[in-house]
Amino acid sequence: MGHKKRKLSDLTVGDRNALLVALDAFQDNLDEDDEDLPSGLLTALGQFREKLEVVKHVSFSKVDPTDLAQLGIRVGPLFLNKEKTTSARALGLTEADNNILSMTVLQELVDLVRKHVSVITEAGCRVLINLLLLRVASTMSDENTDVNIIPEYPIAKTILAENRSFGGVVDFLMAKLPARYTDHLLRNPVISLNNPDLTPITSNIFEAKRDRVDAAIPQVALAAASHCKQHSLPVLRGCITSGEQWVFFIYEAKEVGGLVSCSSEYSIGQHFQDLPLILGILRDWVCALLIIL
């Protein structure tokens, strides 16, 4: 009599892990560019892996408000203190010695982008975002401290619930750290930012969104929650932006779940009315000064 066939539902956690290890070894030895590979094999292996995994993985780009509710992450308003908007604007107008990206030059470059770059895709929006982040980084850096921009920063899978993990890529991460670490950070950003000896480092995450900026709140909330858990951070600041519109947020880790507080939407303005304010908040976020709250 042959052995009784087992269903996937009958497998223990140990059985599943053993199969996943064997599957990893098998795929590592496959040449994915081999023309002789049966059509659909890699897809089938991926589907089999998903069925074996006890912890289901969800990409940041696939999350929605129901995920926040299930994880106990609440969303609330972030009120910027009107009395201190003058301070924020002044901070945004601050110039650094010998900085070629002055406010005048920045405005000219923004005008060029508006005239020559299509922003119907997120890639187009990032051209404008790059300018503002570069302005902030260049005005805040000196001989002792650097602010650096890490595009497409990957956040590893992080278990935030008993049977679910989250992970993915954030469009930008800005890191403020001692200047002596800059070269190492720019060459090995993921390794550097996961090294607890490279301190003090502050970081912020930024997500590009072509339109409906606030629709990305669940995405950034899960990215912030994952980053905070990995690095034992109580708070993380960031924003969602199309380049023209900016929504700022603060994520606070709680004993159960978390709280993400989001600002109203701020626009650069056709005549740059709120550009200094946006730049000032960005500087405040990177320094974690919180002078504007």
PDB file of C-alpha atoms in Angstrom:
ATOM      1  CA  MET A   1       0.000   0.000   0.000  1.00  0.00           C
ATOM      2  CA  GLY A   2       1.366   3.439  -0.963  1.00  0.00           C
ATOM      3  CA  HIS A   3       1.815   6.313   1.418  1.00  0.00           C
ATOM      4  CA  LYS A   4      -1.246   8.446   2.036  1.00  0.00           C
ATOM      5  CA  LYS A   5      -0.962  11.761   0.214  1.00  0.00           C
ATOM      6  CA  ARG A   6      -1.025  14.824   2.442  1.00  0.00           C
ATOM      7  CA  LYS A   7      -2.757  18.118   1.833  1.00  0.00           C
ATOM      8  CA  LEU A   8      -0.986  21.435   2.363  1.00  0.00           C
ATOM      9  CA  SER A   9      -3.358  22.099   5.237  1.00  0.00           C
ATOM     10  CA  ASP A  10      -1.995  18.981   6.976  1.00  0.00           C
ATOM     11  CA  LEU A  11       1.610  20.242   6.981  1.00  0.00           C
ATOM     12  CA  THR A  12       3.127  21.434  10.233  1.00  0.00           C
ATOM     13  CA  VAL A  13       5.089  24.696  10.489  1.00  0.00           C
ATOM     14  CA  GLY A  14       8.271  22.600  10.501  1.00  0.00           C
ATOM     15  CA  ASP A  15       7.193  20.795   7.336  1.00  0.00           C
ATOM     16  CA  ARG A  16       6.458  24.081   5.598  1.00  0.00           C
ATOM     17  CA  ASN A  17       9.787  25.614   6.616  1.00  0.00           C
ATOM     18  CA  ALA A  18      11.678  22.541   5.398  1.00  0.00           C
ATOM     19  CA  LEU A  19       9.923  22.766   2.042  1.00  0.00           C
ATOM     20  CA  LEU A  20      10.656  26.497   1.802  1.00  0.00           C
ATOM     21  CA  VAL A  21      14.373  25.864   2.455  1.00  0.00           C
ATOM     22  CA  ALA A  22      14.405  23.171  -0.236  1.00  0.00           C
ATOM     23  CA  LEU A  23      12.536  25.467  -2.610  1.00  0.00           C
ATOM     24  CA  ASP A  24      15.051  28.262  -1.978  1.00  0.00           C
ATOM     25  CA  ALA A  25      17.950  25.916  -2.728  1.00  0.00           C
ATOM     26  CA  PHE A  26      16.253  24.715  -5.904  1.00  0.00           C
ATOM     27  CA  GLN A  27      15.586  28.252  -7.170  1.00  0.00           C
ATOM     28  CA  ASP A  28      19.106  29.408  -6.295  1.00  0.00           C
ATOM     29  CA  ASN A  29      20.458  26.786  -8.691  1.00  0.00           C
ATOM     30  CA  LEU A  30      18.109  27.768 -11.504  1.00  0.00           C
ATOM     31  CA  ASP A  31      19.254  29.978 -14.335  1.00  0.00           C
ATOM     32  CA  GLU A  32      16.188  32.156 -14.759  1.00  0.00           C
ATOM     33  CA  ASP A  33      17.412  33.210 -18.220  1.00  0.00           C
ATOM     34  CA  ASP A  34      17.628  29.610 -19.426  1.00  0.00           C
ATOM     35  CA  GLU A  35      15.511  29.317 -22.569  1.00  0.00           C
ATOM     36  CA  ASP A  36      14.865  25.634 -21.797  1.00  0.00           C
ATOM     37  CA  LEU A  37      12.982  26.410 -18.582  1.00  0.00           C
ATOM     38  CA  PRO A  38       9.357  25.260 -18.897  1.00  0.00           C
ATOM     39  CA  SER A  39       7.006  28.150 -19.492  1.00  0.00           C
ATOM     40  CA  GLY A  40       5.316  29.266 -16.289  1.00  0.00           C
ATOM     41  CA  LEU A  41       7.683  27.372 -13.973  1.00  0.00           C
ATOM     42  CA  LEU A  42       8.863  30.442 -12.059  1.00  0.00           C
ATOM     43  CA  THR A  43       5.307  31.694 -11.673  1.00  0.00           C
ATOM     44  CA  ALA A  44       4.179  28.297 -10.387  1.00  0.00           C
ATOM     45  CA  LEU A  45       7.068  28.190  -7.910  1.00  0.00           C
ATOM     46  CA  GLY A  46       6.102  31.627  -6.645  1.00  0.00           C
ATOM     47  CA  GLN A  47       2.497  30.560  -6.182  1.00  0.00           C
ATOM     48  CA  PHE A  48       3.614  27.420  -4.341  1.00  0.00           C
ATOM     49  CA  ARG A  49       5.820  29.542  -2.077  1.00  0.00           C
ATOM     50  CA  GLU A  50       2.874  31.790  -1.191  1.00  0.00           C
ATOM     51  CA  LYS A  51       0.817  28.766  -0.157  1.00  0.00           C
ATOM     52  CA  LEU A  52       3.638  27.427   2.004  1.00  0.00           C
ATOM     53  CA  GLU A  53       4.408  30.645   3.827  1.00  0.00           C
ATOM     54  CA  VAL A  54       2.808  30.733   7.250  1.00  0.00           C
ATOM     55  CA  VAL A  55       3.370  34.476   7.434  1.00  0.00           C
ATOM     56  CA  LYS A  56       1.728  36.176   4.478  1.00  0.00           C
ATOM     57  CA  HIS A  57       3.680  39.081   3.033  1.00  0.00           C
ATOM     58  CA  VAL A  58       2.023  42.289   1.837  1.00  0.00           C
ATOM     59  CA  SER A  59       3.832  44.943  -0.181  1.00  0.00           C
ATOM     60  CA  PHE A  60       3.432  48.555   0.971  1.00  0.00           C
ATOM     61  CA  SER A  61       1.921  49.385  -2.425  1.00  0.00           C
ATOM     62  CA  LYS A  62      -0.902  46.886  -1.812  1.00  0.00           C
ATOM     63  CA  VAL A  63      -2.065  48.025   1.626  1.00  0.00           C
ATOM     64  CA  ASP A  64      -5.349  49.826   2.242  1.00  0.00           C
ATOM     65  CA  PRO A  65      -7.184  51.400   5.202  1.00  0.00           C
ATOM     66  CA  THR A  66      -8.456  48.004   6.379  1.00  0.00           C
ATOM     67  CA  ASP A  67      -4.851  46.919   7.006  1.00  0.00           C
ATOM     68  CA  LEU A  68      -4.377  49.911   9.323  1.00  0.00           C
ATOM     69  CA  ALA A  69      -7.528  49.043  11.248  1.00  0.00           C
ATOM     70  CA  GLN A  70      -6.486  45.404  11.647  1.00  0.00           C
ATOM     71  CA  LEU A  71      -3.068  46.464  12.963  1.00  0.00           C
ATOM     72  CA  GLY A  72      -4.470  49.044  15.369  1.00  0.00           C
ATOM     73  CA  ILE A  73      -2.868  51.976  13.524  1.00  0.00           C
ATOM     74  CA  ARG A  74      -5.050  55.063  13.861  1.00  0.00           C
ATOM     75  CA  VAL A  75      -5.058  58.078  11.542  1.00  0.00           C
ATOM     76  CA  GLY A  76      -5.601  61.584  12.862  1.00  0.00           C
ATOM     77  CA  PRO A  77      -5.016  65.227  11.935  1.00  0.00           C
ATOM     78  CA  LEU A  78      -1.741  67.067  12.340  1.00  0.00           C
ATOM     79  CA  PHE A  79      -2.279  70.717  13.168  1.00  0.00           C
ATOM     80  CA  LEU A  80       0.581  73.055  12.324  1.00  0.00           C
ATOM     81  CA  ASN A  81       0.730  75.980  14.724  1.00  0.00           C
ATOM     82  CA  LYS A  82      -0.322  79.053  12.734  1.00  0.00           C
ATOM     83  CA  GLU A  83       1.567  81.352  15.071  1.00  0.00           C
ATOM     84  CA  LYS A  84       4.819  79.685  14.066  1.00  0.00           C
ATOM     85  CA  THR A  85       4.349  79.603  10.294  1.00  0.00           C
ATOM     86  CA  THR A  86       6.469  82.753  10.131  1.00  0.00           C
ATOM     87  CA  SER A  87       9.321  80.837  11.786  1.00  0.00           C
ATOM     88  CA  ALA A  88       8.871  77.968   9.344  1.00  0.00           C
ATOM     89  CA  ARG A  89       8.942  80.319   6.353  1.00  0.00           C
ATOM     90  CA  ALA A  90      12.085  81.989   7.685  1.00  0.00           C
ATOM     91  CA  LEU A  91      13.679  78.567   8.124  1.00  0.00           C
ATOM     92  CA  GLY A  92      12.815  77.695   4.528  1.00  0.00           C
ATOM     93  CA  LEU A  93      14.405  80.909   3.266  1.00  0.00           C
ATOM     94  CA  THR A  94      17.657  80.281   5.144  1.00  0.00           C
ATOM     95  CA  GLU A  95      20.645  80.350   2.811  1.00  0.00           C
ATOM     96  CA  ALA A  96      23.933  78.522   3.303  1.00  0.00           C
ATOM     97  CA  ASP A  97      27.326  79.989   2.467  1.00  0.00           C
ATOM     98  CA  ASN A  98      28.540  79.151  -1.048  1.00  0.00           C
ATOM     99  CA  ASN A  99      25.402  77.138  -1.817  1.00  0.00           C
ATOM    100  CA  ILE A 100      24.693  77.279  -5.548  1.00  0.00           C
ATOM    101  CA  LEU A 101      21.086  76.146  -5.022  1.00  0.00           C
ATOM    102  CA  SER A 102      19.811  79.468  -3.698  1.00  0.00           C
ATOM    103  CA  MET A 103      16.095  80.181  -3.423  1.00  0.00           C
ATOM    104  CA  THR A 104      16.266  82.194  -6.648  1.00  0.00           C
ATOM    105  CA  VAL A 105      17.960  79.357  -8.523  1.00  0.00           C
ATOM    106  CA  LEU A 106      15.497  76.842  -7.063  1.00  0.00           C
ATOM    107  CA  GLN A 107      12.532  78.870  -8.308  1.00  0.00           C
ATOM    108  CA  GLU A 108      14.090  79.113 -11.770  1.00  0.00           C
ATOM    109  CA  LEU A 109      14.625  75.347 -11.858  1.00  0.00           C
ATOM    110  CA  VAL A 110      11.048  74.680 -10.712  1.00  0.00           C
ATOM    111  CA  ASP A 111       9.842  76.900 -13.559  1.00  0.00           C
ATOM    112  CA  LEU A 112      11.985  74.898 -15.994  1.00  0.00           C
ATOM    113  CA  VAL A 113      10.493  71.640 -14.748  1.00  0.00           C
ATOM    114  CA  ARG A 114       6.980  73.036 -15.106  1.00  0.00           C
ATOM    115  CA  LYS A 115       7.707  74.060 -18.699  1.00  0.00           C
ATOM    116  CA  HIS A 116       9.583  70.981 -19.897  1.00  0.00           C
ATOM    117  CA  VAL A 117       8.747  67.905 -17.787  1.00  0.00           C
ATOM    118  CA  SER A 118       5.527  65.903 -18.004  1.00  0.00           C
ATOM    119  CA  VAL A 119       4.257  65.069 -14.538  1.00  0.00           C
ATOM    120  CA  ILE A 120       1.531  62.618 -15.554  1.00  0.00           C
ATOM    121  CA  THR A 121       3.691  59.851 -14.058  1.00  0.00           C
ATOM    122  CA  GLU A 122       5.403  59.556 -10.679  1.00  0.00           C
ATOM    123  CA  ALA A 123       8.765  59.561 -12.474  1.00  0.00           C
ATOM    124  CA  GLY A 124       7.983  63.052 -13.758  1.00  0.00           C
ATOM    125  CA  CYS A 125       6.876  64.204 -10.310  1.00  0.00           C
ATOM    126  CA  ARG A 126      10.167  63.042  -8.834  1.00  0.00           C
ATOM    127  CA  VAL A 127      12.103  65.551 -10.941  1.00  0.00           C
ATOM    128  CA  LEU A 128      10.422  68.338  -8.984  1.00  0.00           C
ATOM    129  CA  ILE A 129      10.681  66.491  -5.667  1.00  0.00           C
ATOM    130  CA  ASN A 130      14.411  66.004  -6.241  1.00  0.00           C
ATOM    131  CA  LEU A 131      14.921  69.763  -6.474  1.00  0.00           C
ATOM    132  CA  LEU A 132      13.249  70.550  -3.152  1.00  0.00           C
ATOM    133  CA  LEU A 133      14.954  67.720  -1.280  1.00  0.00           C
ATOM    134  CA  LEU A 134      18.319  68.701  -2.757  1.00  0.00           C
ATOM    135  CA  ARG A 135      17.774  72.300  -1.661  1.00  0.00           C
ATOM    136  CA  VAL A 136      17.084  71.113   1.900  1.00  0.00           C
ATOM    137  CA  ALA A 137      20.071  68.752   1.926  1.00  0.00           C
ATOM    138  CA  SER A 138      22.466  71.372   0.567  1.00  0.00           C
ATOM    139  CA  THR A 139      21.418  74.146   2.957  1.00  0.00           C
ATOM    140  CA  MET A 140      21.542  71.881   6.017  1.00  0.00           C
ATOM    141  CA  SER A 141      24.917  70.244   5.391  1.00  0.00           C
ATOM    142  CA  ASP A 142      28.176  71.617   6.769  1.00  0.00           C
ATOM    143  CA  GLU A 143      31.668  70.356   7.564  1.00  0.00           C
ATOM    144  CA  ASN A 144      30.418  68.352  10.542  1.00  0.00           C
ATOM    145  CA  THR A 145      26.974  67.140   9.481  1.00  0.00           C
ATOM    146  CA  ASP A 146      25.518  65.939   6.199  1.00  0.00           C
ATOM    147  CA  VAL A 147      21.975  65.427   5.023  1.00  0.00           C
ATOM    148  CA  ASN A 148      21.793  62.810   2.285  1.00  0.00           C
ATOM    149  CA  ILE A 149      19.073  61.533  -0.030  1.00  0.00           C
ATOM    150  CA  ILE A 150      18.605  57.804  -0.613  1.00  0.00           C
ATOM    151  CA  PRO A 151      16.230  57.113  -3.542  1.00  0.00           C
ATOM    152  CA  GLU A 152      14.296  53.845  -3.733  1.00  0.00           C
ATOM    153  CA  TYR A 153      15.178  52.791  -0.191  1.00  0.00           C
ATOM    154  CA  PRO A 154      14.127  49.182   0.536  1.00  0.00           C
ATOM    155  CA  ILE A 155      12.506  48.334   3.856  1.00  0.00           C
ATOM    156  CA  ALA A 156      12.827  44.635   4.619  1.00  0.00           C
ATOM    157  CA  LYS A 157       9.887  42.401   5.439  1.00  0.00           C
ATOM    158  CA  THR A 158       8.717  43.184   8.958  1.00  0.00           C
ATOM    159  CA  ILE A 159       6.201  41.140  10.923  1.00  0.00           C
ATOM    160  CA  LEU A 160       3.613  43.553  12.312  1.00  0.00           C
ATOM    161  CA  ALA A 161       0.951  40.946  13.047  1.00  0.00           C
ATOM    162  CA  GLU A 162       1.088  37.307  14.038  1.00  0.00           C
ATOM    163  CA  ASN A 163       0.695  36.010  10.494  1.00  0.00           C
ATOM    164  CA  ARG A 164       1.425  39.019   8.281  1.00  0.00           C
ATOM    165  CA  SER A 165       4.555  40.864   7.262  1.00  0.00           C
ATOM    166  CA  PHE A 166       4.926  44.105   5.352  1.00  0.00           C
ATOM    167  CA  GLY A 167       7.764  45.482   3.270  1.00  0.00           C
ATOM    168  CA  GLY A 168       8.676  47.278   0.096  1.00  0.00           C
ATOM    169  CA  VAL A 169      10.411  50.378  -1.168  1.00  0.00           C
ATOM    170  CA  VAL A 170       9.972  54.028  -0.206  1.00  0.00           C
ATOM    171  CA  ASP A 171      10.678  56.569  -2.908  1.00  0.00           C
ATOM    172  CA  PHE A 172      13.117  58.604  -0.820  1.00  0.00           C
ATOM    173  CA  LEU A 173      14.767  58.398   2.559  1.00  0.00           C
ATOM    174  CA  MET A 174      16.629  61.420   3.925  1.00  0.00           C
ATOM    175  CA  ALA A 175      19.280  60.785   6.543  1.00  0.00           C
ATOM    176  CA  LYS A 176      21.071  63.322   8.745  1.00  0.00           C
ATOM    177  CA  LEU A 177      24.332  62.033  10.176  1.00  0.00           C
ATOM    178  CA  PRO A 178      27.939  62.978  10.971  1.00  0.00           C
ATOM    179  CA  ALA A 179      29.773  63.978   7.780  1.00  0.00           C
ATOM    180  CA  ARG A 180      32.502  61.365   8.296  1.00  0.00           C
ATOM    181  CA  TYR A 181      29.946  58.629   7.497  1.00  0.00           C
ATOM    182  CA  THR A 182      28.684  60.198   4.260  1.00  0.00           C
ATOM    183  CA  ASP A 183      30.844  58.276   1.811  1.00  0.00           C
ATOM    184  CA  HIS A 184      29.995  54.968   3.466  1.00  0.00           C
ATOM    185  CA  LEU A 185      26.282  55.815   3.513  1.00  0.00           C
ATOM    186  CA  LEU A 186      26.096  56.822  -0.143  1.00  0.00           C
ATOM    187  CA  ARG A 187      27.962  53.685  -1.260  1.00  0.00           C
ATOM    188  CA  ASN A 188      26.124  51.272   1.053  1.00  0.00           C
ATOM    189  CA  PRO A 189      22.894  52.933   2.223  1.00  0.00           C
ATOM    190  CA  VAL A 190      21.061  49.810   3.380  1.00  0.00           C
ATOM    191  CA  ILE A 191      24.081  48.395   5.227  1.00  0.00           C
ATOM    192  CA  SER A 192      24.904  51.771   6.784  1.00  0.00           C
ATOM    193  CA  LEU A 193      21.419  52.522   8.040  1.00  0.00           C
ATOM    194  CA  ASN A 194      21.155  49.073   9.597  1.00  0.00           C
ATOM    195  CA  ASN A 195      24.420  49.505  11.513  1.00  0.00           C
ATOM    196  CA  PRO A 196      23.585  50.542  15.105  1.00  0.00           C
ATOM    197  CA  ASP A 197      27.132  51.871  15.572  1.00  0.00           C
ATOM    198  CA  LEU A 198      26.608  54.652  13.017  1.00  0.00           C
ATOM    199  CA  THR A 199      24.931  57.106  15.338  1.00  0.00           C
ATOM    200  CA  PRO A 200      23.437  59.592  15.728  1.00  0.00           C
ATOM    201  CA  ILE A 201      21.342  59.254  12.566  1.00  0.00           C
ATOM    202  CA  THR A 202      17.899  60.713  11.971  1.00  0.00           C
ATOM    203  CA  SER A 203      15.831  59.613   9.000  1.00  0.00           C
ATOM    204  CA  ASN A 204      12.634  60.603   7.219  1.00  0.00           C
ATOM    205  CA  ILE A 205      10.674  58.839   4.509  1.00  0.00           C
ATOM    206  CA  PHE A 206       9.079  60.434   1.458  1.00  0.00           C
ATOM    207  CA  GLU A 207       6.591  58.935  -0.966  1.00  0.00           C
ATOM    208  CA  ALA A 208       5.905  60.275  -4.460  1.00  0.00           C
ATOM    209  CA  LYS A 209       2.293  60.300  -5.608  1.00  0.00           C
ATOM    210  CA  ARG A 210       1.142  61.695  -8.939  1.00  0.00           C
ATOM    211  CA  ASP A 211      -2.310  62.691  -7.693  1.00  0.00           C
ATOM    212  CA  ARG A 212      -4.589  62.187  -4.686  1.00  0.00           C
ATOM    213  CA  VAL A 213      -1.654  62.577  -2.355  1.00  0.00           C
ATOM    214  CA  ASP A 214      -3.651  61.550   0.713  1.00  0.00           C
ATOM    215  CA  ALA A 215      -4.476  58.176  -0.893  1.00  0.00           C
ATOM    216  CA  ALA A 216      -0.959  57.027   0.022  1.00  0.00           C
ATOM    217  CA  ILE A 217      -1.499  57.439   3.782  1.00  0.00           C
ATOM    218  CA  PRO A 218      -1.943  53.675   4.419  1.00  0.00           C
ATOM    219  CA  GLN A 219       1.208  52.987   2.404  1.00  0.00           C
ATOM    220  CA  VAL A 220       3.418  55.433   4.308  1.00  0.00           C
ATOM    221  CA  ALA A 221       1.901  54.440   7.653  1.00  0.00           C
ATOM    222  CA  LEU A 222       2.919  50.803   7.141  1.00  0.00           C
ATOM    223  CA  ALA A 223       6.340  51.843   5.821  1.00  0.00           C
ATOM    224  CA  ALA A 224       6.870  54.043   8.891  1.00  0.00           C
ATOM    225  CA  ALA A 225       5.630  51.326  11.260  1.00  0.00           C
ATOM    226  CA  SER A 226       7.991  48.784   9.692  1.00  0.00           C
ATOM    227  CA  HIS A 227      10.988  51.145   9.773  1.00  0.00           C
ATOM    228  CA  CYS A 228      10.268  52.094  13.393  1.00  0.00           C
ATOM    229  CA  LYS A 229      10.040  48.461  14.465  1.00  0.00           C
ATOM    230  CA  GLN A 230      13.285  47.520  12.705  1.00  0.00           C
ATOM    231  CA  HIS A 231      15.222  50.408  14.237  1.00  0.00           C
ATOM    232  CA  SER A 232      13.421  50.658  17.604  1.00  0.00           C
ATOM    233  CA  LEU A 233      12.258  54.195  16.825  1.00  0.00           C
ATOM    234  CA  PRO A 234       9.366  55.729  18.766  1.00  0.00           C
ATOM    235  CA  VAL A 235       8.650  58.373  16.110  1.00  0.00           C
ATOM    236  CA  LEU A 236       9.230  58.852  12.379  1.00  0.00           C
ATOM    237  CA  ARG A 237       8.429  61.880  10.226  1.00  0.00           C
ATOM    238  CA  GLY A 238       7.911  62.122   6.506  1.00  0.00           C
ATOM    239  CA  CYS A 239       5.644  63.307   3.752  1.00  0.00           C
ATOM    240  CA  ILE A 240       3.660  62.311   0.697  1.00  0.00           C
ATOM    241  CA  THR A 241       4.097  64.568  -2.308  1.00  0.00           C
ATOM    242  CA  SER A 242       3.452  65.078  -5.986  1.00  0.00           C
ATOM    243  CA  GLY A 243       6.183  67.695  -6.066  1.00  0.00           C
ATOM    244  CA  GLU A 244       3.586  70.470  -6.201  1.00  0.00           C
ATOM    245  CA  GLN A 245       1.407  69.257  -3.301  1.00  0.00           C
ATOM    246  CA  TRP A 246       2.844  68.146   0.049  1.00  0.00           C
ATOM    247  CA  VAL A 247       1.204  66.355   2.989  1.00  0.00           C
ATOM    248  CA  PHE A 248       3.373  65.970   6.093  1.00  0.00           C
ATOM    249  CA  PHE A 249       2.950  63.211   8.657  1.00  0.00           C
ATOM    250  CA  ILE A 250       4.280  61.988  11.990  1.00  0.00           C
ATOM    251  CA  TYR A 251       4.088  58.302  12.881  1.00  0.00           C
ATOM    252  CA  GLU A 252       4.175  57.399  16.582  1.00  0.00           C
ATOM    253  CA  ALA A 253       4.651  53.792  17.643  1.00  0.00           C
ATOM    254  CA  LYS A 254       2.315  52.727  20.450  1.00  0.00           C
ATOM    255  CA  GLU A 255       2.294  49.737  22.779  1.00  0.00           C
ATOM    256  CA  VAL A 256      -0.444  48.383  20.528  1.00  0.00           C
ATOM    257  CA  GLY A 257      -0.466  49.638  16.944  1.00  0.00           C
ATOM    258  CA  GLY A 258       0.411  53.247  16.296  1.00  0.00           C
ATOM    259  CA  LEU A 259      -0.817  56.709  15.360  1.00  0.00           C
ATOM    260  CA  VAL A 260      -0.146  58.513  12.095  1.00  0.00           C
ATOM    261  CA  SER A 261      -1.009  62.221  12.161  1.00  0.00           C
ATOM    262  CA  CYS A 262      -1.302  63.949   8.778  1.00  0.00           C
ATOM    263  CA  SER A 263      -1.270  67.637   7.905  1.00  0.00           C
ATOM    264  CA  SER A 264      -3.464  69.462   5.439  1.00  0.00           C
ATOM    265  CA  GLU A 265      -2.222  69.638   1.860  1.00  0.00           C
ATOM    266  CA  TYR A 266       0.244  72.422   1.085  1.00  0.00           C
ATOM    267  CA  SER A 267       0.947  73.584  -2.479  1.00  0.00           C
ATOM    268  CA  ILE A 268       4.057  75.327  -3.772  1.00  0.00           C
ATOM    269  CA  GLY A 269       1.797  77.796  -5.601  1.00  0.00           C
ATOM    270  CA  GLN A 270       2.122  79.202  -9.090  1.00  0.00           C
ATOM    271  CA  HIS A 271       4.107  82.144  -7.737  1.00  0.00           C
ATOM    272  CA  PHE A 272       5.901  80.107  -5.028  1.00  0.00           C
ATOM    273  CA  GLN A 273       3.738  81.508  -2.229  1.00  0.00           C
ATOM    274  CA  ASP A 274       4.181  78.476   0.030  1.00  0.00           C
ATOM    275  CA  LEU A 275       7.563  77.240  -1.196  1.00  0.00           C
ATOM    276  CA  PRO A 276       9.396  78.751   1.828  1.00  0.00           C
ATOM    277  CA  LEU A 277       6.830  77.191   4.186  1.00  0.00           C
ATOM    278  CA  ILE A 278       7.235  73.728   2.625  1.00  0.00           C
ATOM    279  CA  LEU A 279      11.026  73.993   2.721  1.00  0.00           C
ATOM    280  CA  GLY A 280      10.878  75.155   6.337  1.00  0.00           C
ATOM    281  CA  ILE A 281       8.744  72.201   7.398  1.00  0.00           C
ATOM    282  CA  LEU A 282      11.086  69.852   5.534  1.00  0.00           C
ATOM    283  CA  ARG A 283      14.063  71.286   7.414  1.00  0.00           C
ATOM    284  CA  ASP A 284      12.190  71.030  10.688  1.00  0.00           C
ATOM    285  CA  TRP A 285      11.308  67.399   9.913  1.00  0.00           C
ATOM    286  CA  VAL A 286      14.913  66.447   9.142  1.00  0.00           C
ATOM    287  CA  CYS A 287      16.208  68.123  12.317  1.00  0.00           C
ATOM    288  CA  ALA A 288      13.225  66.927  14.394  1.00  0.00           C
ATOM    289  CA  LEU A 289      13.064  70.430  15.874  1.00  0.00           C
ATOM    290  CA  LEU A 290       9.252  70.562  15.911  1.00  0.00           C
ATOM    291  CA  ILE A 291       9.310  74.349  16.125  1.00  0.00           C
ATOM    292  CA  ILE A 292       6.195  74.558  13.989  1.00  0.00           C
ATOM    293  CA  LEU A 293       3.821  72.402  16.021  1.00  0.00           C
TER     294      LEU A 293
END
